[in-house]
Coordinates of C-alpha atoms in Angstrom, one line a residue:
X1 CA 116.9 12.2 -237.5
X2 CA 118.6 13.0 -234.2
X3 CA 122.2 14.3 -234.4
X4 CA 125.1 11.8 -233.9
X5 CA 125.7 10.8 -230.4
X6 CA 122.0 11.2 -229.3
X7 CA 120.6 8.4 -227.1
X8 CA 118.1 7.4 -229.7
X9 CA 114.7 5.9 -228.8
X10 CA 115.4 2.5 -230.2
X11 CA 112.7 -0.1 -230.3
X12 CA 113.1 -2.7 -227.6
X13 CA 113.4 -6.0 -229.5
X14 CA 112.2 -8.1 -226.7
X15 CA 109.4 -10.1 -228.3
X16 CA 106.2 -11.6 -227.0
X17 CA 106.0 -15.3 -226.6
X18 CA 103.8 -15.6 -229.8
X19 CA 105.6 -12.9 -231.7
X20 CA 107.2 -13.2 -235.1
X21 CA 110.8 -14.5 -234.9
X22 CA 110.3 -16.7 -231.8
X23 CA 110.5 -20.5 -231.5
X24 CA 106.7 -20.6 -231.7
X25 CA 106.5 -18.5 -234.7
X26 CA 109.9 -18.4 -236.5
X27 CA 110.7 -16.5 -239.6
X28 CA 110.8 -18.4 -242.8
X29 CA 114.4 -18.7 -244.0
X30 CA 114.6 -17.6 -247.6
X31 CA 110.8 -17.2 -247.5
X32 CA 110.3 -21.0 -247.7
X33 CA 107.1 -22.0 -245.8
X34 CA 107.4 -25.6 -244.5
X35 CA 103.7 -26.3 -244.1
X36 CA 102.8 -24.9 -247.6
X37 CA 105.6 -26.9 -249.2
X38 CA 104.6 -30.0 -247.4
X39 CA 100.9 -29.7 -248.5
X40 CA 101.9 -29.1 -252.0
X41 CA 104.1 -32.2 -252.2
X42 CA 101.6 -34.4 -250.5
X43 CA 98.7 -33.3 -252.8
X44 CA 100.9 -33.6 -255.9
X45 CA 102.5 -36.8 -254.6
X46 CA 106.0 -35.5 -255.3
X47 CA 109.1 -35.4 -253.3
X48 CA 110.6 -32.1 -252.4
X49 CA 113.7 -30.8 -254.2
X50 CA 115.1 -27.6 -252.6
X51 CA 116.0 -25.1 -255.3
X52 CA 117.4 -22.8 -252.7
X53 CA 120.0 -25.3 -251.7
X54 CA 120.1 -27.7 -254.6
X55 CA 121.8 -31.1 -254.6
X56 CA 124.9 -29.9 -256.6
X57 CA 128.5 -28.9 -256.2
X58 CA 127.6 -25.4 -255.2
X59 CA 126.0 -26.7 -252.0
X60 CA 129.1 -28.7 -251.2
X61 CA 131.3 -25.7 -251.8
X62 CA 134.9 -25.2 -252.7
X63 CA 138.0 -26.8 -251.1
X64 CA 136.4 -29.9 -249.5
X65 CA 136.7 -32.4 -252.3
X66 CA 139.1 -32.9 -255.2
X67 CA 137.7 -32.5 -258.7
X68 CA 137.9 -36.3 -259.0
X69 CA 135.9 -36.9 -255.9
X70 CA 133.4 -34.1 -256.7
X71 CA 132.6 -35.9 -259.9
X72 CA 131.8 -39.1 -257.9
X73 CA 129.3 -37.4 -255.6
X74 CA 125.8 -38.7 -255.9
X75 CA 123.0 -37.1 -253.9
X76 CA 120.7 -39.8 -252.5
X77 CA 117.7 -39.9 -250.3
X78 CA 117.9 -42.1 -247.2
X79 CA 115.5 -44.6 -248.7
X80 CA 118.1 -45.2 -251.4
X81 CA 120.8 -45.9 -248.8
X82 CA 119.0 -48.2 -246.4
X83 CA 115.7 -50.2 -246.7
X84 CA 113.9 -48.6 -243.7
X85 CA 115.3 -45.1 -242.8
X86 CA 114.3 -43.4 -239.6
X87 CA 114.6 -39.8 -238.4
X88 CA 115.5 -41.0 -234.9
X89 CA 116.2 -44.5 -233.4
X90 CA 115.8 -45.0 -229.7
X91 CA 116.0 -41.3 -228.8
X92 CA 118.9 -39.0 -229.4
X93 CA 122.4 -39.1 -228.0
X94 CA 125.9 -37.7 -228.5
X95 CA 126.9 -41.2 -229.4
X96 CA 124.6 -41.3 -232.4
X97 CA 127.0 -39.8 -234.9
X98 CA 130.6 -39.1 -236.0
X99 CA 132.3 -36.4 -238.0
X100 CA 132.7 -36.6 -241.8
X101 CA 135.0 -34.9 -244.3
X102 CA 134.1 -31.3 -243.4
X103 CA 136.1 -29.7 -240.5
X104 CA 133.0 -28.9 -238.4
X105 CA 134.0 -30.5 -235.1
X106 CA 132.9 -27.2 -233.5
X107 CA 129.3 -27.7 -234.8
X108 CA 129.2 -31.4 -233.9
X109 CA 130.6 -30.7 -230.4
X110 CA 127.7 -28.2 -230.0
X111 CA 125.2 -30.9 -231.1
X112 CA 126.8 -33.2 -228.5
X113 CA 126.0 -30.7 -225.8
X114 CA 122.6 -30.1 -227.2
X115 CA 121.5 -33.7 -226.8
X116 CA 121.7 -33.3 -223.0
X117 CA 119.0 -30.6 -223.0
X118 CA 115.8 -32.2 -224.3
X119 CA 113.7 -29.1 -224.3
X120 CA 116.2 -27.0 -226.2
X121 CA 117.0 -29.9 -228.6
X122 CA 113.3 -30.2 -229.5
X123 CA 113.2 -26.5 -230.3
X124 CA 116.0 -27.0 -232.9
X125 CA 115.0 -30.4 -234.1
X126 CA 111.3 -31.0 -234.4
X127 CA 111.0 -34.7 -233.4
X128 CA 107.5 -35.2 -234.9
X129 CA 109.2 -35.6 -238.3
X130 CA 108.9 -39.1 -239.7
X131 CA 109.9 -41.3 -242.6
X132 CA 107.0 -43.6 -241.8
X133 CA 104.1 -41.2 -242.4
X134 CA 103.4 -38.2 -244.6
X135 CA 106.9 -38.5 -246.1
X136 CA 107.6 -36.2 -249.1
X137 CA 111.4 -35.7 -248.8
X138 CA 110.9 -32.5 -246.8
X139 CA 112.3 -31.6 -243.3
X140 CA 112.9 -28.5 -241.3
X141 CA 115.0 -27.2 -238.4
X142 CA 115.0 -24.0 -236.3
X143 CA 118.1 -21.9 -235.5
X144 CA 118.5 -18.6 -233.6
X145 CA 120.1 -16.1 -236.0
X146 CA 121.1 -12.6 -234.7
X147 CA 118.0 -12.0 -232.6
X148 CA 115.4 -14.0 -234.4
X149 CA 114.5 -17.7 -234.7
X150 CA 114.3 -18.9 -238.3
X151 CA 112.7 -22.1 -239.7
X152 CA 115.1 -23.7 -242.3
X153 CA 113.6 -26.1 -244.9
X154 CA 115.7 -28.7 -246.7
X155 CA 115.1 -31.8 -248.9
X156 CA 116.7 -35.0 -247.7
X157 CA 119.0 -35.6 -250.6
X158 CA 122.4 -36.2 -249.0
X159 CA 125.9 -36.2 -250.7
X160 CA 127.4 -39.7 -251.0
X161 CA 130.4 -41.4 -252.7
X162 CA 130.0 -45.1 -253.4
X163 CA 126.8 -45.2 -251.5
X164 CA 128.3 -43.8 -248.3
X165 CA 127.6 -40.4 -246.6
X166 CA 130.7 -38.1 -247.0
X167 CA 129.8 -35.8 -244.2
X168 CA 128.3 -36.5 -240.7
X169 CA 127.3 -40.2 -240.4
X170 CA 125.2 -42.0 -237.8
X171 CA 126.4 -45.0 -235.7
X172 CA 123.1 -46.6 -236.7
X173 CA 123.0 -46.4 -240.5
X174 CA 119.2 -46.2 -240.5
X175 CA 119.2 -43.0 -238.4
X176 CA 119.3 -39.7 -240.2
X177 CA 118.6 -36.7 -237.9
X178 CA 122.3 -35.8 -237.6
X179 CA 122.9 -35.7 -241.3
X180 CA 119.7 -33.7 -242.0
X181 CA 120.5 -31.3 -239.1
X182 CA 124.0 -30.8 -240.6
X183 CA 122.5 -30.1 -244.0
X184 CA 120.1 -27.5 -242.6
X185 CA 123.0 -25.7 -240.9
X186 CA 125.1 -25.9 -244.1
X187 CA 122.3 -24.2 -245.9
X188 CA 122.3 -21.4 -243.4
X189 CA 126.1 -21.0 -243.7
X190 CA 125.9 -21.1 -247.5
X191 CA 127.5 -24.5 -248.2
X192 CA 129.1 -27.5 -246.4
X193 CA 132.5 -25.9 -247.1
X194 CA 131.3 -22.8 -245.3
X195 CA 131.1 -24.9 -242.1
X196 CA 134.8 -25.6 -242.2
X197 CA 136.5 -24.3 -238.9
X198 CA 134.7 -22.4 -236.1
X199 CA 134.1 -22.4 -232.4
X200 CA 131.4 -24.2 -230.4
X201 CA 130.1 -20.9 -229.1
X202 CA 128.9 -20.0 -232.6
X203 CA 126.6 -23.0 -232.9
X204 CA 125.6 -23.1 -229.3
X205 CA 124.2 -19.5 -229.5
X206 CA 122.4 -20.5 -232.8
X207 CA 120.9 -23.5 -230.9
X208 CA 119.7 -21.5 -227.9
X209 CA 119.7 -17.7 -228.5
X210 CA 121.2 -17.7 -225.1
X211 CA 124.0 -16.1 -223.1
X212 CA 127.5 -17.0 -224.0
X213 CA 130.5 -16.7 -221.7
X214 CA 134.1 -17.7 -222.7
X215 CA 136.6 -18.6 -220.0
X216 CA 140.3 -18.6 -220.9
X217 CA 141.7 -21.7 -219.2
X218 CA 145.3 -20.6 -219.2
X219 CA 144.3 -18.0 -216.6
X220 CA 141.1 -19.5 -215.1
X221 CA 139.0 -17.7 -212.5
X222 CA 139.4 -18.9 -209.0
X223 CA 135.8 -20.1 -208.9
X224 CA 136.0 -22.1 -212.2
X225 CA 134.9 -25.3 -210.6
X226 CA 131.8 -23.7 -208.9
X227 CA 131.0 -21.9 -212.2
X228 CA 131.1 -25.2 -214.1
X229 CA 129.0 -27.0 -211.5
X230 CA 126.4 -24.2 -211.6
X231 CA 126.4 -24.3 -215.4
X232 CA 125.7 -28.0 -215.3
X233 CA 122.8 -27.5 -212.9
X234 CA 121.3 -24.7 -215.0
X235 CA 121.1 -26.9 -218.1
X236 CA 123.9 -25.0 -219.9
X237 CA 125.7 -26.1 -223.1
X238 CA 129.4 -26.4 -222.6
X239 CA 132.2 -26.8 -225.2
X240 CA 135.9 -26.5 -225.1
X241 CA 138.9 -26.4 -227.5
X242 CA 142.5 -27.4 -227.6
X243 CA 145.2 -25.0 -228.7
X244 CA 146.4 -24.8 -232.3
X245 CA 149.7 -26.6 -232.7
X246 CA 152.7 -25.7 -234.8
X247 CA 152.1 -28.8 -237.0
X248 CA 149.1 -29.4 -239.2
X249 CA 145.6 -29.3 -237.7
X250 CA 144.0 -32.4 -236.2
X251 CA 147.3 -33.9 -235.1
X252 CA 146.7 -36.5 -232.4
X253 CA 149.2 -35.9 -229.5
X254 CA 150.8 -38.7 -227.5
X255 CA 148.3 -37.9 -224.7
X256 CA 145.4 -38.7 -227.0
X257 CA 144.1 -35.2 -227.4
X258 CA 143.8 -33.5 -230.9
X259 CA 145.4 -30.2 -231.6
X260 CA 143.1 -27.4 -232.7
X261 CA 140.0 -29.5 -232.0
X262 CA 136.6 -28.7 -230.5
X263 CA 135.2 -31.0 -227.7
X264 CA 132.0 -31.1 -225.6
X265 CA 132.0 -30.9 -221.8
X266 CA 129.5 -33.5 -220.9
X267 CA 129.7 -33.5 -217.1
X268 CA 131.5 -32.6 -213.9
X269 CA 131.8 -34.6 -210.7
X270 CA 133.7 -34.6 -207.5
X271 CA 134.9 -38.0 -206.3
X272 CA 136.8 -39.2 -203.2
X273 CA 140.1 -40.8 -204.0
X274 CA 141.9 -42.3 -200.9
X275 CA 140.2 -39.7 -198.7
X276 CA 141.0 -36.8 -200.9
X277 CA 138.3 -34.9 -203.1
X278 CA 139.2 -34.8 -206.8
X279 CA 137.3 -32.5 -209.2
X280 CA 136.8 -34.4 -212.5
X281 CA 135.6 -33.0 -215.9
X282 CA 134.0 -35.3 -218.5
X283 CA 134.8 -34.5 -222.1
X284 CA 133.6 -35.9 -225.4
X285 CA 135.4 -36.0 -228.8
X286 CA 132.9 -35.4 -231.7
X287 CA 134.9 -37.8 -233.8
X288 CA 133.2 -40.5 -231.7
X289 CA 136.6 -42.0 -230.9
X290 CA 140.0 -41.0 -229.7
X291 CA 140.5 -40.3 -226.0
X292 CA 142.7 -38.8 -223.3
X293 CA 145.4 -41.2 -222.1
X294 CA 146.5 -39.5 -218.9
X295 CA 145.4 -39.6 -215.3
X296 CA 141.7 -40.7 -214.9
X297 CA 141.4 -41.9 -218.5
X298 CA 139.4 -45.0 -219.1
X299 CA 142.1 -47.5 -218.1
X300 CA 143.8 -45.4 -215.4
X301 CA 144.6 -47.1 -212.1
X302 CA 143.1 -44.1 -210.3
X303 CA 139.7 -45.5 -210.9
X304 CA 140.5 -48.3 -208.4
X305 CA 140.9 -45.7 -205.7
X306 CA 137.3 -44.5 -205.7
X307 CA 134.1 -46.2 -204.4
X308 CA 132.5 -49.0 -206.5
X309 CA 129.4 -46.8 -206.8
X310 CA 131.4 -43.9 -208.3
X311 CA 133.3 -46.2 -210.6
X312 CA 130.2 -47.8 -211.9
X313 CA 128.5 -44.5 -212.3
X314 CA 131.3 -42.8 -214.2
X315 CA 133.6 -45.3 -215.9
X316 CA 133.1 -46.6 -219.4
X317 CA 136.0 -48.3 -221.1
X318 CA 134.5 -48.1 -224.6
X319 CA 136.4 -46.1 -227.2
X320 CA 133.4 -43.8 -227.7
X321 CA 135.4 -40.5 -227.6
X322 CA 134.3 -39.7 -224.0
X323 CA 136.7 -39.6 -221.0
X324 CA 137.4 -38.0 -217.6
X325 CA 140.3 -35.8 -216.6
X326 CA 141.1 -33.6 -213.6
X327 CA 140.2 -30.0 -213.6
X328 CA 143.9 -29.2 -213.4
X329 CA 144.6 -31.2 -216.5
X330 CA 141.6 -29.7 -218.2
X331 CA 143.0 -26.2 -217.7
X332 CA 146.5 -27.4 -218.7
X333 CA 145.6 -29.0 -222.0
X334 CA 142.5 -27.0 -223.2
X335 CA 142.7 -23.3 -224.2
X336 CA 139.1 -22.1 -223.6
X337 CA 135.7 -23.1 -222.2
X338 CA 132.5 -21.9 -223.8
X339 CA 129.3 -21.9 -221.7
X340 CA 125.9 -21.0 -223.2
X341 CA 122.6 -20.9 -221.4
X342 CA 119.1 -19.6 -222.0
X343 CA 119.5 -17.5 -218.9
X344 CA 122.7 -16.4 -217.1
X345 CA 121.6 -18.1 -213.9
X346 CA 124.9 -20.0 -213.8
X347 CA 126.8 -16.7 -213.2
X348 CA 125.4 -16.0 -209.8
X349 CA 123.9 -19.4 -208.9
X350 CA 120.3 -18.3 -208.8
X351 CA 117.4 -19.9 -210.5
X352 CA 114.4 -18.3 -208.8
X353 CA 115.4 -14.7 -209.8
X354 CA 114.6 -14.2 -213.5
X355 CA 116.6 -12.0 -215.8
X356 CA 115.0 -9.5 -218.1
X357 CA 116.3 -9.4 -221.7
X358 CA 116.4 -6.7 -224.3
X359 CA 117.7 -6.7 -227.8
X360 CA 118.8 -3.5 -229.7
X361 CA 119.5 -3.4 -233.4
X362 CA 121.8 -0.6 -234.8
X363 CA 124.7 0.1 -237.0
X364 CA 127.8 2.2 -237.5
X365 CA 127.6 4.4 -240.6
X366 CA 130.8 5.9 -242.1
X367 CA 130.9 9.7 -241.8
X368 CA 128.0 10.0 -239.4
X369 CA 127.8 7.4 -236.5
X370 CA 131.2 5.6 -236.8
X371 CA 133.3 7.6 -234.3
X372 CA 136.0 5.1 -233.6
X373 CA 137.4 4.1 -230.2
X374 CA 138.4 6.2 -227.2
X375 CA 141.6 7.1 -228.9
X376 CA 139.5 9.3 -231.2
X377 CA 138.1 11.7 -228.6
X378 CA 137.1 14.3 -231.1
X379 CA 134.7 11.9 -232.9
X380 CA 134.0 9.2 -230.3
X381 CA 130.9 11.0 -229.2
X382 CA 129.3 10.4 -232.6
X383 CA 129.0 6.6 -232.0
X384 CA 125.5 5.3 -231.4
X385 CA 124.5 5.6 -227.8
X386 CA 121.9 3.6 -226.0
X387 CA 120.6 4.4 -222.5
X388 CA 119.9 1.3 -220.3
X389 CA 118.3 1.3 -216.8
X390 CA 119.3 -1.4 -214.4
X391 CA 116.2 -1.8 -212.3
X392 CA 116.1 -2.3 -208.5
X393 CA 115.7 -5.8 -207.2
X394 CA 112.9 -6.7 -204.9
X395 CA 112.1 -9.4 -202.3
X396 CA 113.9 -12.7 -202.4
X397 CA 116.1 -11.7 -205.4
X398 CA 117.4 -8.6 -203.6
X399 CA 118.3 -10.7 -200.5
X400 CA 120.1 -13.3 -202.7
X401 CA 122.1 -11.1 -205.0
X402 CA 122.6 -8.0 -203.0
X403 CA 123.4 -5.9 -206.0
X404 CA 121.9 -5.4 -209.4
X405 CA 123.6 -7.2 -212.2
X406 CA 123.8 -6.6 -215.9
X407 CA 125.3 -8.8 -218.7
X408 CA 125.8 -7.2 -222.1
X409 CA 127.1 -8.7 -225.3
X410 CA 127.7 -7.3 -228.9
X411 CA 127.0 -9.4 -232.0
X412 CA 128.1 -8.6 -235.5
X413 CA 125.6 -9.4 -238.3
X414 CA 127.1 -10.8 -241.5
X415 CA 126.7 -8.9 -244.8
X416 CA 126.9 -12.0 -246.9
X417 CA 125.2 -15.4 -246.8
X418 CA 128.3 -17.5 -247.3
X419 CA 129.9 -17.8 -243.9
X420 CA 133.5 -18.0 -245.2
X421 CA 133.1 -14.7 -247.1
X422 CA 132.0 -12.7 -244.1
X423 CA 134.6 -10.2 -242.9
X424 CA 134.5 -9.6 -239.2
X425 CA 135.3 -6.0 -238.4
X426 CA 136.8 -4.7 -235.2
X427 CA 133.9 -3.5 -233.1
X428 CA 133.2 -2.9 -229.4
X429 CA 131.4 -0.9 -226.8
X430 CA 132.1 1.1 -223.7
X431 CA 129.8 1.3 -220.6
X432 CA 129.5 4.5 -218.7
X433 CA 127.6 5.3 -215.5
X434 CA 125.1 8.0 -216.2
X435 CA 124.4 10.1 -213.1
X436 CA 121.1 11.7 -212.4
X437 CA 122.5 15.2 -212.9
X438 CA 123.9 14.4 -216.4
X439 CA 120.8 12.5 -217.3
X440 CA 118.7 15.5 -216.5
X441 CA 120.9 17.8 -218.5
X442 CA 120.7 15.5 -221.5
X443 CA 117.0 15.2 -221.3
X444 CA 116.5 18.9 -221.2
X445 CA 118.9 19.6 -224.1
X446 CA 117.9 16.7 -226.4
X447 CA 114.3 16.2 -225.5
X448 CA 112.6 13.2 -223.8
X449 CA 114.3 9.9 -224.7

């Protein structure tokens, strides 16, 4: 094994299109094979019951329900709730569902963003699943987890009280993809309770395996509007959150916004109002109701100052949780904006120049490769080191971008299955420019890397 600090020859984890751990060939979460389980159930004519995420109180988790309510929970299949259940009804939309008892607005806000991107949505939610044919109570969904896509199998027993779903529920009571998707993600997190509290970025990355950028809206970049427009054009997922208040969570403010709450950014548009351009942001509340009451809200008189075409295109006065506000108000009342895309095209506005991606898997080990931060100069050099080459651009890409670009992110893998038990450690990385002279010296002293 090389000594601490050596630029180790780490395996490049960029995978082939048909490789293991991709959307085409995902890993089997908890070693459960969807096709084998389905064939077994169809041949035996039985309905699947998931012993890895059983219909009991452990799968609900602690702290969500009182002991009295927990005793009232009955796990029912959709066929016991409605006469003719369906996986989807008339396609999928952000207006299909509303939040239940678990505080997972961050997850539902991400689903709202996901419904805009059909290709990505169908990677996560296989739409060929049906209640009408080959039904055996078995469903599956795919998530990107720390570098690999995993296929998550569930049964369709859902927790209810008095015959009503206690977590996410659909606007159409016969549609069940939202509740089943939530259950699959709860299984990945460890329980429904483990989904309580989070940020849209977490779920958006799990839905895409893409690049995440967080913008602090109290000090927004000068090109924020252009960045959001490019993100919309590049089929990105966008979420945002309001600041935590001094009072209890989920307090609805006089302006209609909810404190400490996650929302979805569903659109951006510039309109002309009395000859002046106005930059508007469209936002959606995953509760499915409750909207902004300020300027450019549904009943705002400002809508009478735009063209009839813009008013017809943008305005909906239904209390569906979706509303418009100016970019200035958006920055004033929201704390952060999360943008997640399969490729970081939205950063530089290019779509014809494709980025190359690499994934490296490593760890810090106490006493050997955990050298601390730059304040610990005597041991900092023992941290794992990886050598990255930023290749020269050619042709059209070189003319468009001018300089080479690199985007790097660091992700911490959990050491426990239950999300709420994971302890996030303080980790980070530093980037240094390696000159040809230093590279040559290192190569000669440490061997070919």
